[in-house]
Coordinates of C-alpha atoms in Angstrom, one line a residue:
X237 CA -9.9 -52.9 21.4
X238 CA -6.3 -51.7 21.2
X239 CA -7.3 -49.4 18.3
X240 CA -10.2 -48.0 20.4
X241 CA -7.9 -47.3 23.4
X242 CA -5.2 -45.6 21.4
X243 CA -7.7 -43.6 19.3
X244 CA -9.2 -42.2 22.5
X245 CA -5.7 -41.4 23.8
X246 CA -4.9 -39.7 20.5
X247 CA -7.9 -37.4 20.6
X248 CA -7.1 -36.3 24.2
X249 CA -4.8 -33.4 23.2
X250 CA -7.4 -32.0 20.8
X251 CA -10.2 -32.3 23.4
X252 CA -8.0 -30.8 26.0
X253 CA -7.4 -27.7 23.8
X254 CA -11.1 -27.3 23.2
X255 CA -11.9 -27.8 26.9
X256 CA -9.4 -25.3 28.1
X257 CA -10.1 -22.6 25.5
X258 CA -13.8 -23.0 24.8
X259 CA -15.3 -24.4 28.0
X260 CA -13.0 -23.1 30.8
X261 CA -12.2 -19.9 28.7
X262 CA -8.5 -19.9 29.6
X263 CA -6.1 -17.7 27.6
X264 CA -4.2 -19.5 24.9
X265 CA -1.0 -18.9 26.8
X266 CA -2.2 -21.0 29.8
X267 CA -4.2 -23.5 27.8
X268 CA -1.5 -24.4 25.3
X269 CA 1.1 -24.8 28.1
X270 CA -1.1 -27.5 29.8
X271 CA -2.0 -29.0 26.4
X272 CA 1.7 -29.2 25.6
X273 CA 2.4 -31.1 28.8
X274 CA -0.5 -33.5 28.2
X275 CA 0.7 -34.3 24.6
X276 CA 4.3 -34.7 25.7
X277 CA 3.3 -37.1 28.5
X278 CA 1.1 -39.2 26.2
X279 CA 4.0 -39.4 23.6
X280 CA 6.4 -40.4 26.3
X281 CA 4.3 -43.0 28.2
X282 CA 2.1 -44.5 25.6
X283 CA 3.9 -44.0 22.2
X284 CA 7.3 -44.6 23.8
X285 CA 8.8 -41.5 22.1
X286 CA 12.2 -40.8 23.6
X287 CA 12.9 -37.6 25.4
X288 CA 15.3 -36.4 22.8
X289 CA 12.6 -36.8 20.1
X290 CA 10.1 -34.8 22.2
X291 CA 12.8 -32.1 22.7
X292 CA 13.6 -32.1 18.9
X293 CA 9.9 -31.8 18.1
X294 CA 9.7 -28.9 20.5
X295 CA 12.7 -27.1 18.8
X296 CA 11.1 -27.8 15.4
X297 CA 7.9 -26.2 16.7
X298 CA 9.8 -23.2 18.0
X299 CA 11.2 -22.5 14.5
X300 CA 7.7 -22.6 13.0
X301 CA 6.4 -20.4 15.9
X302 CA 9.1 -17.9 15.1
X303 CA 8.0 -17.7 11.5
X304 CA 4.4 -17.0 12.6
X305 CA 5.5 -14.2 15.0
X306 CA 7.6 -12.8 12.2
X307 CA 4.6 -12.6 9.8
X308 CA 2.3 -11.1 12.5
X309 CA 4.8 -8.5 13.5
X310 CA 5.2 -7.4 9.9
X311 CA 1.4 -7.1 9.5
X312 CA 1.0 -5.1 12.8
X313 CA 3.9 -2.9 12.0
X314 CA 2.4 -2.1 8.6
X315 CA -0.9 -1.1 10.1
X316 CA 0.7 1.0 12.9
X317 CA 3.0 2.8 10.4
X318 CA 0.1 3.6 8.1
X319 CA -1.8 5.0 11.1
X320 CA 1.1 7.4 11.7
X321 CA 1.3 8.5 8.0
X322 CA -2.5 9.2 7.8
X323 CA -3.0 6.4 5.2
X324 CA -5.5 4.6 7.4
X325 CA -7.7 7.7 7.6
X326 CA -7.8 7.9 3.8
X327 CA -8.6 4.1 3.5
X328 CA -11.3 4.4 6.1
X329 CA -12.9 7.3 4.2
X330 CA -12.6 5.4 0.9
X331 CA -14.5 2.4 2.3
X332 CA -17.2 4.7 3.7
X333 CA -17.6 6.3 0.3
X334 CA -18.1 2.8 -1.3
X335 CA -20.8 1.9 1.3
X336 CA -21.2 2.8 5.0
X337 CA -22.9 -0.5 5.7
X338 CA -20.6 -2.5 7.9
X339 CA -21.9 -5.8 6.5
X340 CA -20.9 -4.8 3.0
X341 CA -17.5 -3.6 4.2
X342 CA -16.8 -7.0 5.9
X343 CA -17.7 -8.8 2.6
X344 CA -15.4 -6.6 0.5
X345 CA -12.4 -6.6 2.9
X346 CA -12.5 -10.0 4.6
X347 CA -14.2 -12.2 1.9
X348 CA -12.8 -10.7 -1.3
X349 CA -9.6 -8.9 -0.4
X350 CA -8.8 -11.7 2.1
X351 CA -9.3 -14.4 -0.5
X352 CA -7.1 -12.5 -2.9
X353 CA -4.3 -12.3 -0.3
X354 CA -4.8 -16.0 0.5
X355 CA -4.3 -16.8 -3.1
X356 CA -1.1 -14.8 -3.3
X357 CA 0.5 -15.8 0.0
X358 CA -1.2 -18.3 2.3
X359 CA 0.7 -18.7 5.7
X360 CA -2.3 -17.2 7.5
X361 CA -1.6 -13.8 5.9
X362 CA -5.2 -12.9 5.1
X363 CA -6.2 -12.8 8.8
X364 CA -3.1 -10.8 9.6
X365 CA -4.0 -8.3 6.9
X366 CA -7.8 -8.3 6.7
X367 CA -8.2 -8.2 10.4
X368 CA -6.2 -5.0 11.0
X369 CA -7.7 -3.4 7.9
X370 CA -11.2 -4.0 9.3
X371 CA -10.0 -2.6 12.6
X372 CA -8.6 0.4 10.8
X373 CA -12.0 1.2 9.2
X374 CA -13.8 1.1 12.6
X375 CA -14.7 -2.5 13.4
X376 CA -14.4 -3.7 17.0
X377 CA -11.2 -5.7 17.3
X378 CA -13.0 -8.9 18.1
X379 CA -15.4 -8.5 15.2
X380 CA -12.5 -7.8 12.9
X381 CA -10.6 -11.0 13.7
X382 CA -13.8 -13.1 13.7
X383 CA -14.6 -12.0 10.2
X384 CA -11.1 -12.6 9.0
X385 CA -11.1 -16.1 10.5
X386 CA -14.4 -17.2 8.9
X387 CA -13.1 -16.6 5.4
X388 CA -10.1 -18.8 6.1
X389 CA -11.9 -21.6 4.5
X390 CA -12.9 -21.5 0.8
X391 CA -9.8 -19.8 -0.5
X392 CA -7.3 -21.8 1.5
X393 CA -7.1 -25.0 -0.6
X394 CA -5.7 -22.8 -3.5
X395 CA -3.7 -20.5 -1.2
X396 CA -0.1 -19.6 -1.8
X397 CA -0.6 -20.3 -5.5
X398 CA -2.0 -23.8 -4.9
X399 CA 0.5 -25.1 -2.3
X400 CA -2.0 -27.2 -0.2
X401 CA -2.8 -29.2 -3.3
X402 CA 0.4 -29.1 -5.4
X403 CA 2.6 -29.7 -2.4
X404 CA 0.3 -31.1 0.3
X405 CA -1.9 -33.6 -1.6
X406 CA 0.8 -34.3 -4.2
X407 CA 3.5 -35.1 -1.6
X408 CA 1.0 -37.1 0.5
X409 CA 0.2 -39.4 -2.5
X410 CA 3.7 -39.7 -4.0
X411 CA 5.9 -42.8 -3.9
X412 CA 3.0 -45.0 -2.8
X413 CA 2.7 -48.5 -4.6
X414 CA -1.0 -48.5 -3.7
X415 CA -1.6 -45.2 -5.5
X416 CA 0.6 -46.2 -8.5
X417 CA -1.2 -49.5 -8.9
X418 CA -4.5 -47.7 -9.0
X419 CA -3.3 -45.1 -11.5
X420 CA -1.9 -47.8 -13.7
X421 CA -5.2 -49.7 -13.7
X422 CA -7.2 -46.4 -14.3
X423 CA -4.8 -45.4 -17.1
X424 CA -4.1 -41.9 -15.8
X425 CA -0.9 -40.1 -14.7
X426 CA -0.1 -39.0 -11.2
X427 CA -0.5 -35.3 -12.1
X428 CA -3.8 -35.9 -14.0
X429 CA -5.1 -37.5 -10.7
X430 CA -4.0 -34.4 -8.8
X431 CA -5.8 -32.2 -11.3
X432 CA -8.9 -34.3 -11.0
X433 CA -8.8 -33.9 -7.2
X434 CA -8.2 -30.2 -7.5
X435 CA -11.3 -29.8 -9.7
X436 CA -13.4 -31.6 -7.2
X437 CA -12.0 -29.5 -4.4
X438 CA -13.0 -26.4 -6.4
X439 CA -16.5 -27.6 -7.0
X440 CA -17.1 -28.6 -3.4
X441 CA -15.7 -25.3 -2.1
X442 CA -17.5 -23.4 -4.7
X443 CA -20.9 -24.7 -3.6
X444 CA -20.2 -24.3 0.1
X445 CA -18.3 -21.1 -0.2
X446 CA -21.0 -19.2 -2.1
X447 CA -22.8 -18.9 1.2
X448 CA -19.8 -18.0 3.4
X449 CA -20.3 -14.2 3.0
X450 CA -23.9 -14.6 4.3
X451 CA -22.7 -16.8 7.1
X452 CA -20.1 -14.2 8.0
X453 CA -22.4 -11.2 8.1
X454 CA -25.0 -13.2 10.1
X455 CA -22.3 -14.0 12.7
X456 CA -21.3 -10.3 12.7
X457 CA -24.8 -9.1 13.4
X458 CA -25.5 -11.9 15.9
X459 CA -22.4 -11.2 18.1
X460 CA -21.8 -7.5 17.5
X461 CA -25.2 -6.0 16.6
X462 CA -27.2 -3.8 18.8
X463 CA -30.0 -6.4 19.1
X464 CA -27.6 -9.5 18.8
X465 CA -29.7 -11.1 16.0
X466 CA -29.0 -13.2 12.9
X467 CA -31.9 -11.5 11.1
X468 CA -29.9 -8.3 10.4
X469 CA -27.3 -10.4 8.6
X470 CA -30.0 -12.2 6.6
X471 CA -31.3 -8.8 5.4
X472 CA -28.3 -8.6 2.9
X473 CA -28.8 -12.1 1.6
X474 CA -29.1 -11.0 -2.0
X475 CA -25.9 -9.0 -1.9
X476 CA -24.0 -11.7 0.1
X477 CA -24.9 -14.4 -2.3
X478 CA -24.0 -12.1 -5.2
X479 CA -20.6 -11.5 -3.6
X480 CA -20.2 -15.2 -3.0
X481 CA -20.9 -16.1 -6.7
X482 CA -18.7 -13.2 -7.8
X483 CA -15.8 -15.1 -6.2
X484 CA -16.7 -18.8 -6.6
X485 CA -17.7 -18.7 -10.3
X486 CA -14.3 -17.4 -11.6
X487 CA -12.7 -19.6 -8.8
X488 CA -14.2 -22.8 -10.2
X489 CA -13.6 -21.8 -13.8
X490 CA -10.0 -21.0 -13.1
X491 CA -9.5 -24.4 -11.5
X492 CA -11.0 -26.0 -14.6
X493 CA -9.0 -24.2 -17.2
X494 CA -5.8 -23.0 -15.5
X495 CA -5.2 -25.5 -12.7
X496 CA -4.8 -25.1 -8.9
X497 CA -2.3 -22.2 -8.8
X498 CA -4.7 -19.3 -9.4
X499 CA -8.4 -20.0 -8.4
X500 CA -8.2 -17.9 -5.1
X501 CA -6.0 -15.2 -6.6
X502 CA -8.1 -14.6 -9.7
X503 CA -11.4 -15.3 -7.9
X504 CA -10.6 -12.7 -5.3
X505 CA -9.4 -10.1 -7.9
X506 CA -12.4 -10.5 -10.3
X507 CA -14.8 -10.6 -7.3
X508 CA -13.3 -7.4 -5.9
X509 CA -13.8 -5.6 -9.2
X510 CA -17.4 -6.8 -9.6
X511 CA -18.6 -6.4 -6.0
X512 CA -17.0 -3.0 -5.4
X513 CA -18.5 -1.6 -8.6
X514 CA -21.9 -3.0 -7.6
X515 CA -21.6 -1.6 -4.1
X516 CA -20.8 1.9 -5.3
X517 CA -24.1 1.8 -7.2
X518 CA -26.1 0.4 -4.3
X519 CA -26.9 -2.8 -6.2
X520 CA -28.9 -5.3 -4.0
X521 CA -28.0 -3.3 -0.8
X522 CA -30.8 -2.6 1.6
X523 CA -31.8 1.1 2.0
X524 CA -31.1 1.0 5.8
X525 CA -27.4 0.6 6.4
X526 CA -26.4 -1.5 9.4
X527 CA -23.9 -0.1 11.9
X528 CA -22.3 -1.3 15.2
X529 CA -23.7 0.3 18.4
X530 CA -22.2 3.6 19.4
X531 CA -18.5 3.1 20.4
X532 CA -19.3 4.1 24.0
X533 CA -21.6 1.1 24.3
X534 CA -19.0 -1.5 23.2
X535 CA -18.3 -4.0 25.9
X536 CA -14.7 -4.2 27.0
X537 CA -14.4 -7.7 25.5
X538 CA -14.9 -6.3 22.0
X539 CA -11.8 -4.1 22.3
X540 CA -8.2 -4.8 21.8
X541 CA -5.1 -3.2 23.3
X542 CA -4.2 -1.5 20.0
X543 CA -5.2 2.1 19.8
X544 CA -7.7 2.5 17.0
X545 CA -8.0 6.2 17.2
X546 CA -6.4 7.8 14.2
X547 CA -5.5 11.5 14.4
X548 CA -7.0 13.7 11.8
X549 CA -4.3 15.3 9.7
X550 CA -4.5 18.7 8.1
X551 CA -3.5 17.4 4.7
X552 CA -5.4 14.4 3.4
X553 CA -3.4 11.7 1.6
X554 CA -4.6 10.8 -1.9
X555 CA -6.4 7.4 -2.0
X556 CA -3.9 5.9 -4.5
X557 CA -1.1 6.8 -2.2
X558 CA -2.8 5.3 0.8
X559 CA -3.4 2.0 -1.0
X560 CA 0.1 1.9 -2.5
X561 CA 1.6 -0.2 0.3
X562 CA -1.0 -2.9 -0.2
X563 CA -0.5 -2.8 -3.9
X564 CA 3.2 -3.2 -3.5
X565 CA 2.7 -6.0 -1.0
X566 CA 0.5 -8.0 -3.4
X567 CA 2.9 -7.5 -6.3
X568 CA 5.9 -8.6 -4.3
X569 CA 4.0 -11.6 -2.9
X570 CA 2.8 -12.8 -6.3
X571 CA 6.3 -12.3 -7.9
X572 CA 8.0 -14.2 -5.2
X573 CA 5.6 -17.1 -5.3
X574 CA 5.6 -18.0 -9.0
X575 CA 7.8 -21.0 -9.9
X576 CA 8.2 -19.6 -13.5
X577 CA 10.3 -16.7 -12.1
X578 CA 13.8 -17.0 -10.6
X579 CA 12.9 -14.7 -7.7
X580 CA 11.3 -17.4 -5.7
X581 CA 14.4 -19.5 -5.7
X582 CA 16.5 -16.5 -4.7
X583 CA 14.3 -15.7 -1.8
X584 CA 14.2 -19.4 -0.6
X585 CA 18.0 -19.7 -0.9
X586 CA 18.5 -17.9 2.4
X587 CA 17.6 -20.3 5.3
X588 CA 18.2 -20.4 9.0
X589 CA 17.9 -24.0 10.0
X590 CA 18.9 -27.0 12.1
X591 CA 19.4 -30.4 10.4
X592 CA 19.2 -33.7 12.4
X593 CA 18.1 -32.0 15.6
X594 CA 19.6 -33.7 18.6
X595 CA 20.5 -36.7 16.4
X596 CA 16.8 -37.6 15.7
X597 CA 16.7 -37.0 12.0
X598 CA 14.2 -34.2 12.4
X599 CA 14.9 -30.9 10.8
X600 CA 13.6 -27.3 11.0
X601 CA 14.2 -24.2 9.0
X602 CA 13.2 -20.5 8.8
X603 CA 13.1 -18.6 5.5
X604 CA 13.6 -15.0 6.5
X605 CA 13.3 -13.5 3.0
X606 CA 10.6 -15.8 1.6
X607 CA 8.1 -15.4 4.5
X608 CA 5.4 -12.7 4.1
X609 CA 6.9 -10.9 7.2
X610 CA 9.8 -9.8 5.1
X611 CA 7.5 -8.4 2.4
X612 CA 5.5 -6.5 5.1
X613 CA 8.7 -5.0 6.6
X614 CA 10.1 -4.2 3.2
X615 CA 6.9 -2.3 2.2
X616 CA 7.0 -0.4 5.6
X617 CA 10.5 0.7 4.9
X618 CA 9.6 1.9 1.4
X619 CA 6.7 3.8 2.9
X620 CA 8.8 5.7 5.4
X621 CA 10.2 8.1 2.7
X622 CA 7.1 7.8 0.3
X623 CA 4.6 8.7 3.0
X624 CA 7.0 11.2 4.8
X625 CA 7.0 9.3 8.0
X626 CA 9.4 10.8 10.6
X627 CA 11.8 8.6 12.6
X628 CA 10.0 9.3 15.8
X629 CA 6.7 8.1 14.3
X630 CA 8.3 4.9 12.9
X631 CA 9.9 4.2 16.3
X632 CA 6.6 4.6 18.0
X633 CA 4.9 2.2 15.5
X634 CA 7.7 -0.4 15.9
X635 CA 7.5 -0.2 19.7
X636 CA 3.8 -0.6 19.9
X637 CA 3.9 -3.5 17.4
X638 CA 6.6 -5.4 19.4
X639 CA 4.7 -4.9 22.7
X640 CA 1.5 -6.3 21.2
X641 CA 3.2 -9.6 20.5
X642 CA 4.5 -10.5 23.9
X643 CA 1.6 -12.8 25.0
X644 CA 1.2 -14.2 21.5
X645 CA 4.8 -15.3 21.4
X646 CA 4.4 -17.3 24.6
X647 CA 1.2 -18.9 23.4
X648 CA 2.7 -20.0 20.1
X649 CA 5.9 -21.2 21.9
X650 CA 3.7 -24.0 23.4
X651 CA 1.0 -24.4 20.7
X652 CA 3.2 -25.2 17.8
X653 CA 5.6 -27.5 19.6
X654 CA 2.6 -29.4 21.0
X655 CA 1.4 -29.9 17.4
X656 CA 4.8 -31.2 16.3
X657 CA 5.0 -33.7 19.1
X658 CA 1.5 -34.9 18.2
X659 CA 2.5 -35.4 14.5
X660 CA 6.0 -36.8 15.2
X661 CA 4.8 -39.5 17.5
X662 CA 5.5 -42.3 15.1
X663 CA 9.0 -43.7 15.3
X664 CA 10.6 -45.6 12.5
X665 CA 10.1 -49.3 13.1
X666 CA 7.7 -48.8 16.0
X667 CA 4.5 -50.8 16.3
X668 CA 2.2 -47.8 16.8
X669 CA 1.3 -45.3 14.1
X670 CA 1.4 -41.6 15.0
X671 CA -1.4 -40.0 17.1
X672 CA -3.2 -38.4 14.1
X673 CA -3.2 -41.6 12.1
X674 CA -4.5 -43.7 14.9
X675 CA -7.2 -41.1 15.6
X676 CA -8.2 -41.2 11.9
X677 CA -8.1 -45.0 11.8
X678 CA -10.5 -45.1 14.8
X679 CA -12.9 -42.8 13.1
X680 CA -12.8 -44.8 9.8
X681 CA -13.4 -48.1 11.7
X682 CA -16.6 -46.6 13.3
X683 CA -17.8 -44.8 10.1
X684 CA -17.4 -47.6 7.5
X685 CA -19.5 -46.9 4.4
X686 CA -20.6 -43.5 5.7
X687 CA -17.0 -42.3 5.6
X688 CA -17.7 -39.6 3.0
X689 CA -19.6 -37.8 5.7
X690 CA -16.6 -37.8 8.0
X691 CA -13.5 -37.6 5.8
X692 CA -13.5 -33.8 5.9
X693 CA -13.5 -34.0 9.7
X694 CA -10.1 -35.7 9.5
X695 CA -8.8 -32.9 7.3
X696 CA -10.1 -30.4 9.9
X697 CA -8.3 -32.3 12.7
X698 CA -5.0 -32.2 10.8
X699 CA -5.3 -28.4 10.1
X700 CA -6.5 -27.7 13.7
X701 CA -3.4 -29.3 15.2
X702 CA -0.9 -28.4 12.5
X703 CA -2.1 -24.9 11.7
X704 CA -1.7 -25.8 8.0
X705 CA -4.0 -27.2 5.3
X706 CA -0.8 -28.2 3.4
X707 CA 0.5 -30.3 6.3
X708 CA -2.9 -31.8 7.0
X709 CA -3.0 -33.0 3.3
X710 CA 0.5 -34.4 3.5
X711 CA -0.4 -36.3 6.7
X712 CA -3.8 -37.7 5.7
X713 CA -4.1 -37.9 1.9
X714 CA -2.7 -41.4 1.6
X715 CA -4.8 -42.5 4.6
X716 CA -7.9 -41.1 2.9
X717 CA -7.0 -42.8 -0.3
X718 CA -6.7 -46.2 1.5
X719 CA -10.0 -45.8 3.3
X720 CA -11.8 -45.0 0.0
X721 CA -10.2 -48.2 -1.5
X722 CA -11.3 -50.3 1.4
X723 CA -15.0 -49.2 1.2
X724 CA -15.0 -49.1 -2.6
X725 CA -15.8 -45.5 -3.3
X726 CA -14.1 -42.7 -5.4
X727 CA -10.6 -42.1 -4.2
X728 CA -10.4 -38.6 -5.7
X729 CA -13.6 -37.5 -4.0
X730 CA -12.5 -38.7 -0.6
X731 CA -9.1 -37.0 -0.9
X732 CA -10.9 -33.9 -2.2
X733 CA -13.1 -33.9 1.0
X734 CA -9.9 -34.2 3.0
X735 CA -8.5 -31.1 1.4
X736 CA -11.8 -29.2 1.9
X737 CA -11.9 -30.1 5.6
X738 CA -8.3 -29.1 6.0
X739 CA -9.1 -25.7 4.6
X740 CA -12.1 -25.3 6.9
X741 CA -9.9 -26.2 9.9
X742 CA -7.9 -23.0 9.4
X743 CA -10.9 -21.1 10.8
X744 CA -10.2 -22.5 14.3
X745 CA -6.6 -23.7 14.1
X746 CA -5.0 -22.6 17.4
X747 CA -1.9 -21.1 15.8
X748 CA -4.1 -19.1 13.3
X749 CA -6.4 -17.9 16.0
X750 CA -3.6 -16.8 18.2
X751 CA -1.8 -15.0 15.3
X752 CA -5.0 -13.4 14.1
X753 CA -5.9 -12.3 17.6
X754 CA -2.5 -10.7 18.0
X755 CA -2.8 -8.8 14.7
X756 CA -5.8 -6.8 16.1
X757 CA -4.6 -6.8 19.8
X758 CA -7.1 -9.2 21.4
X759 CA -4.7 -11.9 22.7
X760 CA -6.2 -13.8 25.5
X761 CA -9.7 -14.1 24.0
X762 CA -8.9 -17.0 21.7
X763 CA -11.6 -19.2 23.3
X764 CA -14.3 -16.6 22.7
X765 CA -13.3 -16.4 19.0
X766 CA -13.3 -20.2 18.6
X767 CA -16.9 -20.3 20.1
X768 CA -18.0 -17.7 17.6
X769 CA -16.5 -19.5 14.6
X770 CA -17.8 -23.0 15.6
X771 CA -21.1 -22.4 13.8
X772 CA -19.5 -21.5 10.4
X773 CA -17.0 -24.4 10.9
X774 CA -19.9 -26.9 11.6
X775 CA -21.8 -25.6 8.6
X776 CA -18.7 -26.1 6.4
X777 CA -17.9 -29.7 7.5
X778 CA -21.6 -30.8 7.5
X779 CA -22.2 -29.4 4.0
X780 CA -19.0 -31.0 2.8
X781 CA -20.1 -34.4 4.2
X782 CA -23.5 -34.1 2.6
X783 CA -22.0 -33.2 -0.8
X784 CA -19.6 -36.2 -0.5
X785 CA -22.4 -38.6 0.3
X786 CA -24.6 -37.2 -2.5
X787 CA -21.8 -37.3 -5.1
X788 CA -21.0 -40.9 -4.3
X789 CA -24.3 -42.6 -3.4
X790 CA -26.9 -40.4 -5.2
X791 CA -25.1 -39.2 -8.3
X792 CA -23.0 -42.4 -8.6
X793 CA -19.7 -40.5 -9.0
X794 CA -17.3 -43.4 -8.2

């Protein structure tokens, strides 16, 4: 009975966020302020968390929120600067030359380029880059951010050169006598076990993710088409599945032969080359190209505050020069993320932090050089002379970018601290586990042998609250391992399902949605975006659960 009561209390903050954002349609600023108060009250009254721990968790959250704002500001500044230079005009024309069909453009920019950026960087960077890029080529702001959020699923587990697995799952399972005993009995090393989990994650994602481009274009035509129908998305099913396989096949093969660092990076790069080449030749593309309704017919809710009108310049910029900032951005991101190079350590050596906040033992830090925001700003500064941007133009771009972030900063200032209080609710020596662990224990008690159907949901909950697949995996991997041991099924498959669910959770993670919305200037419509993305999320979690059940109970895999 006690477990049931505390599980219900633990789920309250999550249900509150959904209720405020999705049902009441509040802005994230208002919703997250109330959710923060609810979470802090529960921690104080039921988990007996002292006030100084709540304050320390809040400060810890503010450090993380600052890093998110830093990243989004850099992404918006890059877009606004390229508008001023005329590069956006050239990029837009280039995509129209590949294929004028908006469905195909969404697949190339969001699915493939977004996956490639995820593999290089993580940190929610794909939504902050792909969303503005879609906006720049003529998408409604809301459609741009929805598309960018939907692809925050399959590539995420191998984002930032494998961080969610190599750091998240690996850390979550380290130093556990329970895990070490199992590995000793099985006769495998800890890293071999991580590689086994990584391969299973890649296969599960590969199967589900092959259909994500189709799911994305169906959502695009359903919510933003002239006739609001799924059917227009289904018309490109052949090309969408082709684009899905162009990413997922090299993605799975890379996981099998090279490990978890490069599946998303190489899958996105190879997929881009294959799909762009095919699109230029019209391969599998219907003869009738789909477009959004005329701009005059767009509802106000589709539009953002950012000015999408790009002035025509007398002199056209060459395509290579227009894409140069993105090429530089990718190169710098990859170079600064590889452990084999000393650059990563140099960039991470500069930290702004607070150790033992308010005497609680909690710490927080901010890496100004390592975060993608620094890369974006560096590229912008390089483009000022290379693109011939005048000081007046740069000042205008910076001013507009800063103004766009005001509401977002307030929303994140409550959303991320709320998540930290939720996760830090377990005190050393206390009788109660943290809110997320008690919530997961309640789910496991109810599910019993059907747990493979629900294990990915726990991963989703972790990512939804934390805004990070890596943190979700750190938080729940050992718990998932323990449940698998209790019900007598494959430990690696259950932990893999955790990682898959955590990746899917990035689609609707409040901090991701808030940041992505800000990047295209639609802050305040986070609830509408979450409603749009709920169907792709449900598809992902349901499919993952079915694959887990089939692998264990039909195929006999552990």
